[in-house]
PDB file of C-alpha atoms and ligand atoms in Angstrom:
ATOM      1  CA  MET J  21      18.925 -22.287 -21.749  1.00 89.00           C
ATOM      2  CA  LYS J  22      19.294 -19.112 -23.820  1.00 95.00           C
ATOM      3  CA  ILE J  23      19.343 -15.907 -21.785  1.00 98.00           C
ATOM      4  CA  ILE J  24      18.979 -12.201 -22.458  1.00 98.00           C
ATOM      5  CA  ASP J  25      19.820 -10.051 -19.437  1.00 98.00           C
ATOM      6  CA  ALA J  26      17.528  -7.010 -19.605  1.00 98.00           C
ATOM      7  CA  HIS J  27      19.324  -4.911 -16.964  1.00 98.00           C
ATOM      8  CA  ILE J  28      23.057  -4.494 -16.286  1.00 98.00           C
ATOM      9  CA  HIS J  29      25.435  -1.565 -15.585  1.00 96.00           C
ATOM     10  CA  THR J  30      28.826  -1.108 -17.235  1.00 96.00           C
ATOM     11  CA  ASN J  31      30.463   2.138 -16.112  1.00 94.00           C
ATOM     12  CA  PHE J  32      33.571   0.496 -14.693  1.00 95.00           C
ATOM     13  CA  ALA J  33      34.858   3.869 -13.459  1.00 93.00           C
ATOM     14  CA  ASP J  34      31.891   4.400 -11.114  1.00 92.00           C
ATOM     15  CA  GLN J  35      33.350   4.497  -7.605  1.00 92.00           C
ATOM     16  CA  LYS J  36      30.196   3.742  -5.622  1.00 90.00           C
ATOM     17  CA  THR J  37      29.497   0.588  -7.624  1.00 92.00           C
ATOM     18  CA  ARG J  38      33.163  -0.352  -7.481  1.00 94.00           C
ATOM     19  CA  ALA J  39      33.245  -0.113  -3.686  1.00 94.00           C
ATOM     20  CA  PHE J  40      30.217  -2.411  -3.442  1.00 94.00           C
ATOM     21  CA  THR J  41      31.579  -4.993  -5.888  1.00 95.00           C
ATOM     22  CA  GLU J  42      34.949  -5.059  -4.145  1.00 95.00           C
ATOM     23  CA  GLN J  43      33.152  -5.890  -0.908  1.00 94.00           C
ATOM     24  CA  GLN J  44      31.282  -8.683  -2.686  1.00 93.00           C
ATOM     25  CA  GLY J  45      34.306 -10.021  -4.557  1.00 93.00           C
ATOM     26  CA  ILE J  46      32.700  -9.382  -7.958  1.00 95.00           C
ATOM     27  CA  ASP J  47      35.051  -8.573 -10.866  1.00 96.00           C
ATOM     28  CA  PHE J  48      33.585  -5.257 -12.099  1.00 96.00           C
ATOM     29  CA  SER J  49      35.458  -4.938 -15.395  1.00 96.00           C
ATOM     30  CA  LEU J  50      34.790  -5.653 -19.057  1.00 96.00           C
ATOM     31  CA  LYS J  51      36.807  -8.834 -18.687  1.00 97.00           C
ATOM     32  CA  GLY J  52      34.849  -9.872 -15.599  1.00 97.00           C
ATOM     33  CA  LEU J  53      31.599  -9.139 -17.415  1.00 98.00           C
ATOM     34  CA  GLN J  54      32.628 -11.107 -20.510  1.00 98.00           C
ATOM     35  CA  LYS J  55      33.540 -14.064 -18.315  1.00 98.00           C
ATOM     36  CA  GLU J  56      30.116 -14.057 -16.651  1.00 98.00           C
ATOM     37  CA  LEU J  57      28.298 -13.643 -19.986  1.00 98.00           C
ATOM     38  CA  ARG J  58      30.209 -16.594 -21.412  1.00 97.00           C
ATOM     39  CA  GLU J  59      29.860 -18.865 -18.385  1.00 97.00           C
ATOM     40  CA  ASN J  60      26.117 -18.298 -18.196  1.00 98.00           C
ATOM     41  CA  ALA J  61      25.394 -18.386 -21.947  1.00 97.00           C
ATOM     42  CA  VAL J  62      23.983 -14.847 -21.899  1.00 98.00           C
ATOM     43  CA  GLU J  63      23.380 -13.939 -25.531  1.00 98.00           C
ATOM     44  CA  SER J  64      22.828 -10.187 -25.006  1.00 98.00           C
ATOM     45  CA  ALA J  65      22.726  -7.790 -22.079  1.00 98.00           C
ATOM     46  CA  ILE J  66      20.996  -4.415 -21.912  1.00 98.00           C
ATOM     47  CA  ALA J  67      23.572  -1.896 -20.634  1.00 97.00           C
ATOM     48  CA  ILE J  68      22.249   1.064 -18.669  1.00 94.00           C
ATOM     49  CA  THR J  69      23.940   4.242 -17.409  1.00 88.00           C
ATOM     50  CA  THR J  70      25.482   3.860 -13.982  1.00 84.00           C
ATOM     51  CA  ASP J  71      25.725   7.540 -13.150  1.00 81.00           C
ATOM     52  CA  SER J  72      22.280   9.131 -12.847  1.00 84.00           C
ATOM     53  CA  ASN J  73      23.876  12.625 -12.816  1.00 89.00           C
ATOM     54  CA  ALA J  74      25.209  12.238 -16.352  1.00 92.00           C
ATOM     55  CA  PRO J  75      23.462  14.630 -18.749  1.00 93.00           C
ATOM     56  CA  THR J  76      21.124  13.308 -21.476  1.00 95.00           C
ATOM     57  CA  PRO J  77      21.991  11.015 -23.276  1.00 94.00           C
ATOM     58  CA  GLY J  78      23.721   9.498 -20.239  1.00 92.00           C
ATOM     59  CA  GLU J  79      27.197   8.050 -20.810  1.00 93.00           C
ATOM     60  CA  PHE J  80      26.415   7.987 -24.532  1.00 93.00           C
ATOM     61  CA  SER J  81      29.944   7.662 -25.911  1.00 93.00           C
ATOM     62  CA  LEU J  82      30.978   5.138 -23.267  1.00 94.00           C
ATOM     63  CA  LEU J  83      28.006   2.858 -23.974  1.00 94.00           C
ATOM     64  CA  LYS J  84      28.428   3.254 -27.730  1.00 94.00           C
ATOM     65  CA  LYS J  85      32.103   2.345 -27.542  1.00 95.00           C
ATOM     66  CA  GLN J  86      31.413  -0.647 -25.304  1.00 96.00           C
ATOM     67  CA  GLY J  87      28.774  -1.910 -27.752  1.00 95.00           C
ATOM     68  CA  GLN J  88      31.363  -1.815 -30.522  1.00 95.00           C
ATOM     69  CA  GLU J  89      33.951  -3.565 -28.357  1.00 95.00           C
ATOM     70  CA  GLU J  90      31.598  -6.250 -27.072  1.00 97.00           C
ATOM     71  CA  PRO J  91      28.659  -6.948 -29.399  1.00 97.00           C
ATOM     72  CA  ARG J  92      26.640  -8.720 -26.686  1.00 98.00           C
ATOM     73  CA  LEU J  93      26.220  -5.348 -24.960  1.00 98.00           C
ATOM     74  CA  LYS J  94      23.152  -3.400 -26.136  1.00 98.00           C
ATOM     75  CA  ALA J  95      22.881   0.129 -24.815  1.00 97.00           C
ATOM     76  CA  VAL J  96      19.903   2.155 -23.681  1.00 97.00           C
ATOM     77  CA  CYS J  97      19.986   5.915 -23.535  1.00 95.00           C
ATOM     78  CA  SER J  98      19.367   7.665 -20.199  1.00 96.00           C
ATOM     79  CA  ILE J  99      17.378  10.864 -19.829  1.00 97.00           C
ATOM     80  CA  HIS J 100      18.229  13.521 -17.224  1.00 97.00           C
ATOM     81  CA  PRO J 101      15.290  15.854 -16.478  1.00 97.00           C
ATOM     82  CA  ASN J 102      17.563  18.941 -16.469  1.00 97.00           C
ATOM     83  CA  TYR J 103      18.766  18.216 -20.010  1.00 97.00           C
ATOM     84  CA  THR J 104      15.629  17.891 -22.115  1.00 97.00           C
ATOM     85  CA  SER J 105      15.712  20.807 -24.596  1.00 97.00           C
ATOM     86  CA  ALA J 106      15.396  20.363 -28.365  1.00 98.00           C
ATOM     87  CA  LYS J 107      19.161  19.856 -28.567  1.00 97.00           C
ATOM     88  CA  TYR J 108      18.979  16.838 -26.224  1.00 97.00           C
ATOM     89  CA  GLN J 109      15.849  15.519 -27.923  1.00 98.00           C
ATOM     90  CA  SER J 110      17.678  15.491 -31.212  1.00 97.00           C
ATOM     91  CA  MET J 111      20.672  13.681 -29.673  1.00 97.00           C
ATOM     92  CA  VAL J 112      18.332  11.053 -28.271  1.00 97.00           C
ATOM     93  CA  GLU J 113      16.583  10.705 -31.625  1.00 98.00           C
ATOM     94  CA  GLN J 114      19.957  10.024 -33.272  1.00 97.00           C
ATOM     95  CA  ALA J 115      20.708   7.388 -30.615  1.00 96.00           C
ATOM     96  CA  LEU J 116      17.356   5.674 -31.196  1.00 97.00           C
ATOM     97  CA  LYS J 117      17.870   5.767 -34.966  1.00 96.00           C
ATOM     98  CA  GLY J 118      21.238   4.122 -34.341  1.00 93.00           C
ATOM     99  CA  SER J 119      22.260   1.259 -32.099  1.00 93.00           C
ATOM    100  CA  PHE J 120      20.492   2.284 -28.869  1.00 96.00           C
ATOM    101  CA  LEU J 121      17.640  -0.062 -27.967  1.00 97.00           C
ATOM    102  CA  GLY J 122      15.608   2.103 -25.601  1.00 97.00           C
ATOM    103  CA  LEU J 123      15.517   4.863 -22.998  1.00 98.00           C
ATOM    104  CA  LYS J 124      15.752   4.983 -19.238  1.00 97.00           C
ATOM    105  CA  ILE J 125      14.527   7.473 -16.641  1.00 97.00           C
ATOM    106  CA  TYR J 126      15.370   7.593 -12.897  1.00 96.00           C
ATOM    107  CA  PRO J 127      12.475   9.201 -10.965  1.00 96.00           C
ATOM    108  CA  GLY J 128      13.742   8.198  -7.486  1.00 95.00           C
ATOM    109  CA  TYR J 129      17.260   9.461  -8.177  1.00 94.00           C
ATOM    110  CA  HIS J 130      16.184  12.778  -9.717  1.00 95.00           C
ATOM    111  CA  SER J 131      13.172  13.506  -7.475  1.00 96.00           C
ATOM    112  CA  VAL J 132      11.043  14.003 -10.576  1.00 97.00           C
ATOM    113  CA  TYR J 133       7.856  12.010 -11.200  1.00 98.00           C
ATOM    114  CA  PRO J 134       7.535  10.068 -14.468  1.00 98.00           C
ATOM    115  CA  ASN J 135       4.543  12.224 -15.470  1.00 98.00           C
ATOM    116  CA  ASP J 136       6.721  15.373 -15.566  1.00 98.00           C
ATOM    117  CA  LYS J 137       6.175  17.143 -18.899  1.00 98.00           C
ATOM    118  CA  ARG J 138       9.931  17.353 -19.554  1.00 98.00           C
ATOM    119  CA  TYR J 139       9.897  13.617 -20.265  1.00 98.00           C
ATOM    120  CA  PHE J 140       6.974  13.680 -22.719  1.00 98.00           C
ATOM    121  CA  PRO J 141       8.960  14.326 -25.943  1.00 98.00           C
ATOM    122  CA  PHE J 142      11.148  11.326 -25.091  1.00 98.00           C
ATOM    123  CA  TYR J 143       8.137   9.051 -24.577  1.00 98.00           C
ATOM    124  CA  GLN J 144       6.957  10.151 -28.020  1.00 98.00           C
ATOM    125  CA  LEU J 145      10.351   9.474 -29.562  1.00 98.00           C
ATOM    126  CA  ALA J 146      10.397   6.004 -27.995  1.00 98.00           C
ATOM    127  CA  ALA J 147       7.006   5.272 -29.590  1.00 98.00           C
ATOM    128  CA  LYS J 148       8.158   6.665 -32.948  1.00 98.00           C
ATOM    129  CA  TYR J 149      11.129   4.286 -33.035  1.00 98.00           C
ATOM    130  CA  ASN J 150       9.226   1.448 -31.333  1.00 98.00           C
ATOM    131  CA  LYS J 151      11.767   1.203 -28.490  1.00 98.00           C
ATOM    132  CA  PRO J 152      10.869   0.775 -24.804  1.00 98.00           C
ATOM    133  CA  VAL J 153      11.329   3.200 -21.899  1.00 98.00           C
ATOM    134  CA  ILE J 154      12.751   1.593 -18.749  1.00 98.00           C
ATOM    135  CA  ILE J 155      11.724   3.367 -15.551  1.00 98.00           C
ATOM    136  CA  HIS J 156      13.684   2.813 -12.370  1.00 97.00           C
ATOM    137  CA  SER J 157      11.072   1.874  -9.785  1.00 97.00           C
ATOM    138  CA  GLY J 158      11.117   0.855  -6.117  1.00 96.00           C
ATOM    139  CA  ASP J 159      14.023   0.917  -3.695  1.00 93.00           C
ATOM    140  CA  THR J 160      17.008   3.132  -4.514  1.00 92.00           C
ATOM    141  CA  PHE J 161      20.719   2.240  -4.245  1.00 87.00           C
ATOM    142  CA  GLY J 162      21.563   4.664  -1.427  1.00 86.00           C
ATOM    143  CA  SER J 163      19.497   6.305   1.311  1.00 92.00           C
ATOM    144  CA  LYS J 164      19.758   9.952   0.224  1.00 94.00           C
ATOM    145  CA  TYR J 165      17.175   9.485  -2.561  1.00 95.00           C
ATOM    146  CA  LEU J 166      13.386   9.825  -2.262  1.00 95.00           C
ATOM    147  CA  VAL J 167      11.472   6.653  -3.026  1.00 96.00           C
ATOM    148  CA  LYS J 168       8.110   8.425  -3.219  1.00 97.00           C
ATOM    149  CA  TYR J 169       9.132   9.417  -6.770  1.00 97.00           C
ATOM    150  CA  ALA J 170      10.040   5.801  -7.494  1.00 96.00           C
ATOM    151  CA  HIS J 171       6.674   4.302  -6.541  1.00 98.00           C
ATOM    152  CA  PRO J 172       5.314   2.330  -9.520  1.00 97.00           C
ATOM    153  CA  LEU J 173       1.810   3.842  -9.297  1.00 97.00           C
ATOM    154  CA  ALA J 174       3.217   7.077 -10.725  1.00 95.00           C
ATOM    155  CA  ILE J 175       3.746   5.205 -14.008  1.00 98.00           C
ATOM    156  CA  ASP J 176       0.026   4.552 -14.548  1.00 98.00           C
ATOM    157  CA  GLU J 177      -0.683   8.067 -15.796  1.00 98.00           C
ATOM    158  CA  ILE J 178       1.985   8.020 -18.517  1.00 98.00           C
ATOM    159  CA  ALA J 179       1.060   4.464 -19.525  1.00 98.00           C
ATOM    160  CA  VAL J 180      -2.470   5.739 -20.221  1.00 98.00           C
ATOM    161  CA  LYS J 181      -1.356   9.019 -21.797  1.00 98.00           C
ATOM    162  CA  PHE J 182       1.170   7.335 -24.143  1.00 98.00           C
ATOM    163  CA  PRO J 183      -0.512   4.071 -25.218  1.00 98.00           C
ATOM    164  CA  LYS J 184       1.913   3.619 -28.123  1.00 98.00           C
ATOM    165  CA  THR J 185       4.967   3.766 -25.836  1.00 98.00           C
ATOM    166  CA  THR J 186       6.192   0.573 -24.185  1.00 98.00           C
ATOM    167  CA  PHE J 187       7.189   1.065 -20.540  1.00 98.00           C
ATOM    168  CA  ILE J 188       9.270  -1.399 -18.516  1.00 98.00           C
ATOM    169  CA  ILE J 189       8.978  -1.084 -14.734  1.00 98.00           C
ATOM    170  CA  ALA J 190      12.483  -1.905 -13.492  1.00 98.00           C
ATOM    171  CA  HIS J 191      12.745  -4.218 -10.480  1.00 98.00           C
ATOM    172  CA  LEU J 192       8.967  -4.845 -10.693  1.00 98.00           C
ATOM    173  CA  GLY J 193       8.723  -1.830  -8.380  1.00 98.00           C
ATOM    174  CA  ASN J 194      10.187  -3.894  -5.511  1.00 97.00           C
ATOM    175  CA  PRO J 195       8.972  -3.773  -2.727  1.00 97.00           C
ATOM    176  CA  TRP J 196       5.715  -2.449  -4.245  1.00 98.00           C
ATOM    177  CA  VAL J 197       5.300  -5.569  -6.317  1.00 98.00           C
ATOM    178  CA  ARG J 198       1.498  -5.677  -6.129  1.00 98.00           C
ATOM    179  CA  ASP J 199       1.157  -2.100  -7.366  1.00 98.00           C
ATOM    180  CA  ALA J 200       3.572  -2.774 -10.226  1.00 98.00           C
ATOM    181  CA  ALA J 201       1.796  -6.009 -11.144  1.00 98.00           C
ATOM    182  CA  GLU J 202      -1.507  -4.140 -11.326  1.00 98.00           C
ATOM    183  CA  LEU J 203      -0.001  -1.777 -13.928  1.00 98.00           C
ATOM    184  CA  VAL J 204       1.299  -4.741 -15.943  1.00 98.00           C
ATOM    185  CA  TYR J 205      -2.153  -6.326 -15.747  1.00 98.00           C
ATOM    186  CA  LYS J 206      -4.143  -3.207 -16.590  1.00 98.00           C
ATOM    187  CA  ASN J 207      -1.963  -1.561 -19.242  1.00 98.00           C
ATOM    188  CA  GLU J 208      -1.145  -3.502 -22.390  1.00 98.00           C
ATOM    189  CA  ASN J 209       1.953  -1.305 -22.926  1.00 98.00           C
ATOM    190  CA  VAL J 210       3.511  -1.950 -19.475  1.00 98.00           C
ATOM    191  CA  TYR J 211       6.099  -4.673 -18.793  1.00 98.00           C
ATOM    192  CA  ALA J 212       8.413  -5.344 -15.843  1.00 98.00           C
ATOM    193  CA  ASP J 213      11.963  -6.516 -15.341  1.00 98.00           C
ATOM    194  CA  ILE J 214      12.633  -8.687 -12.302  1.00 98.00           C
ATOM    195  CA  SER J 215      16.167  -7.535 -11.505  1.00 97.00           C
ATOM    196  CA  ALA J 216      17.666  -6.662  -8.102  1.00 95.00           C
ATOM    197  CA  PHE J 217      15.261  -8.523  -5.811  1.00 95.00           C
ATOM    198  CA  CYS J 218      18.426  -9.214  -3.854  1.00 91.00           C
ATOM    199  CA  ILE J 219      21.856  -7.649  -4.220  1.00 88.00           C
ATOM    200  CA  GLY J 220      25.174  -9.169  -3.239  1.00 86.00           C
ATOM    201  CA  HIS J 221      24.712 -12.826  -2.315  1.00 84.00           C
ATOM    202  CA  ALA J 222      21.291 -14.442  -2.021  1.00 82.00           C
ATOM    203  CA  HIS J 223      20.553 -15.829   1.435  1.00 83.00           C
ATOM    204  CA  GLY J 224      18.041 -18.470   2.549  1.00 78.00           C
ATOM    205  CA  ASN J 225      15.125 -16.146   3.256  1.00 82.00           C
ATOM    206  CA  ASP J 226      15.638 -14.222   0.005  1.00 86.00           C
ATOM    207  CA  PHE J 227      14.650 -17.241  -2.076  1.00 89.00           C
ATOM    208  CA  LYS J 228      11.288 -17.659  -0.335  1.00 91.00           C
ATOM    209  CA  ARG J 229      10.365 -13.955  -0.467  1.00 93.00           C
ATOM    210  CA  ILE J 230      11.396 -13.557  -4.103  1.00 95.00           C
ATOM    211  CA  GLN J 231       9.540 -16.696  -5.115  1.00 95.00           C
ATOM    212  CA  GLN J 232       6.379 -15.490  -3.353  1.00 96.00           C
ATOM    213  CA  ASP J 233       6.553 -12.020  -4.912  1.00 97.00           C
ATOM    214  CA  ILE J 234       7.292 -13.080  -8.467  1.00 97.00           C
ATOM    215  CA  GLN J 235       4.915 -16.013  -8.554  1.00 97.00           C
ATOM    216  CA  TRP J 236       2.180 -13.795  -7.173  1.00 98.00           C
ATOM    217  CA  ALA J 237       2.798 -11.173  -9.875  1.00 98.00           C
ATOM    218  CA  ILE J 238       2.822 -13.683 -12.749  1.00 98.00           C
ATOM    219  CA  ASN J 239      -0.258 -15.362 -11.361  1.00 98.00           C
ATOM    220  CA  TYR J 240      -2.209 -12.157 -10.776  1.00 98.00           C
ATOM    221  CA  THR J 241      -1.472 -10.690 -14.199  1.00 98.00           C
ATOM    222  CA  GLY J 242      -1.753 -14.004 -16.045  1.00 98.00           C
ATOM    223  CA  ARG J 243       0.909 -12.495 -18.332  1.00 98.00           C
ATOM    224  CA  PRO J 244       4.175 -14.453 -18.207  1.00 98.00           C
ATOM    225  CA  ASP J 245       4.892 -12.820 -21.570  1.00 98.00           C
ATOM    226  CA  LYS J 246       5.404  -9.436 -19.833  1.00 98.00           C
ATOM    227  CA  PHE J 247       8.196 -10.205 -17.323  1.00 98.00           C
ATOM    228  CA  LEU J 248      11.868  -9.881 -18.287  1.00 98.00           C
ATOM    229  CA  TYR J 249      14.830 -11.463 -16.563  1.00 98.00           C
ATOM    230  CA  GLY J 250      17.516  -8.951 -15.537  1.00 98.00           C
ATOM    231  CA  SER J 251      20.388  -9.299 -13.057  1.00 97.00           C
ATOM    232  CA  ASP J 252      21.320  -5.687 -12.233  1.00 96.00           C
ATOM    233  CA  TRP J 253      24.933  -6.902 -12.591  1.00 97.00           C
ATOM    234  CA  PRO J 254      27.386  -6.064 -11.034  1.00 97.00           C
ATOM    235  CA  LEU J 255      25.214  -5.841  -7.922  1.00 95.00           C
ATOM    236  CA  THR J 256      24.824  -9.640  -8.087  1.00 95.00           C
ATOM    237  CA  ARG J 257      26.753 -12.386  -9.812  1.00 96.00           C
ATOM    238  CA  MET J 258      24.867 -13.542 -12.883  1.00 97.00           C
ATOM    239  CA  LYS J 259      25.117 -17.203 -11.931  1.00 96.00           C
ATOM    240  CA  GLU J 260      23.624 -16.614  -8.490  1.00 95.00           C
ATOM    241  CA  TYR J 261      20.799 -14.422  -9.709  1.00 96.00           C
ATOM    242  CA  ILE J 262      19.885 -16.788 -12.537  1.00 97.00           C
ATOM    243  CA  ALA J 263      19.544 -19.533  -9.901  1.00 95.00           C
ATOM    244  CA  VAL J 264      17.322 -17.279  -7.756  1.00 94.00           C
ATOM    245  CA  ILE J 265      15.009 -16.415 -10.656  1.00 96.00           C
ATOM    246  CA  LYS J 266      14.903 -20.001 -11.947  1.00 96.00           C
ATOM    247  CA  LYS J 267      13.438 -20.971  -8.583  1.00 94.00           C
ATOM    248  CA  ALA J 268      11.061 -18.025  -8.468  1.00 95.00           C
ATOM    249  CA  VAL J 269       9.580 -18.317 -11.972  1.00 97.00           C
ATOM    250  CA  PRO J 270       7.567 -21.472 -12.731  1.00 97.00           C
ATOM    251  CA  LYS J 271       9.511 -23.701 -15.105  1.00 97.00           C
ATOM    252  CA  GLU J 272       6.955 -23.534 -17.906  1.00 98.00           C
ATOM    253  CA  HIS J 273       7.648 -19.780 -18.195  1.00 98.00           C
ATOM    254  CA  HIS J 274      11.468 -19.896 -18.167  1.00 98.00           C
ATOM    255  CA  LYS J 275      11.850 -19.640 -21.927  1.00 98.00           C
ATOM    256  CA  GLN J 276       9.661 -16.545 -22.086  1.00 98.00           C
ATOM    257  CA  VAL J 277      11.053 -14.768 -19.025  1.00 98.00           C
ATOM    258  CA  PHE J 278      14.745 -15.499 -19.592  1.00 98.00           C
ATOM    259  CA  TYR J 279      14.753 -14.998 -23.347  1.00 98.00           C
ATOM    260  CA  GLU J 280      11.723 -14.566 -25.563  1.00 98.00           C
ATOM    261  CA  ASN J 281      10.114 -11.568 -23.863  1.00 98.00           C
ATOM    262  CA  ALA J 282      13.272  -9.438 -23.986  1.00 98.00           C
ATOM    263  CA  LYS J 283      13.956 -10.510 -27.563  1.00 98.00           C
ATOM    264  CA  ARG J 284      10.499  -9.259 -28.552  1.00 98.00           C
ATOM    265  CA  VAL J 285      10.425  -6.048 -26.487  1.00 98.00           C
ATOM    266  CA  PHE J 286      13.950  -4.900 -27.475  1.00 98.00           C
ATOM    267  CA  HIS J 287      13.681  -6.249 -31.056  1.00 97.00           C
ATOM    268  CA  LEU J 288      16.867  -8.264 -30.697  1.00 96.00           C
TER     269      LEU J 288
HETATM  270 ZN1   ZN O  11      20.010  -1.116 -12.175  1.00 75.89          ZN
END
């Protein structure tokens, strides 16, 4: 089965991620990543900034260099709400004109709602270059952040205000899966990735909960063409998470969810 992973992180110098992966025995390095991509026949992976404090465009040179080193890695450009002036807008425009496949914002990590005006020029740029905006949504990695900013309902307003911009709700807003699914159902321009429903190793109860949540969302929306597989590597091993999502997504939708939807949305 061909796979595109719509959500991974590749800042191998990030200490917080490193500490977690060491605990889990995951090889958080370019070599470790390449091994997992190869073993799981992952054709491309969308690489996202690891450090949410990095100024716009987050970890730009790192992601650009990695994309040149490993062509399966496709970068998206992160937006920090404190770095949004014309200078940053022009840097982001250059990135979108070049090899970057989309944008990402982090409402829960920055305590800034997605409908903050500082983000608007970037939503317009994304529409201009027909590239999606990924929005971190749902639980945060660490307890010091405020999840009220990461609730998926906050995305509805920008989805309506920017109908030409494609938005991807990361993690299907987990645990607010029903709210996120409603946005996918109601707004033609809203998609969801189904990464990080469990991190580390999947345990018995995880399978049942994840299956219930994801099947409910696909069923309710009737739109299997709008859900994208993503692992959130290195927070899980690709092989384990692929197995989890294979069980959770009905077989007849595997081709779309694991491959075709991401290929279409990211123009791969
Ligand atoms: Zn992530």
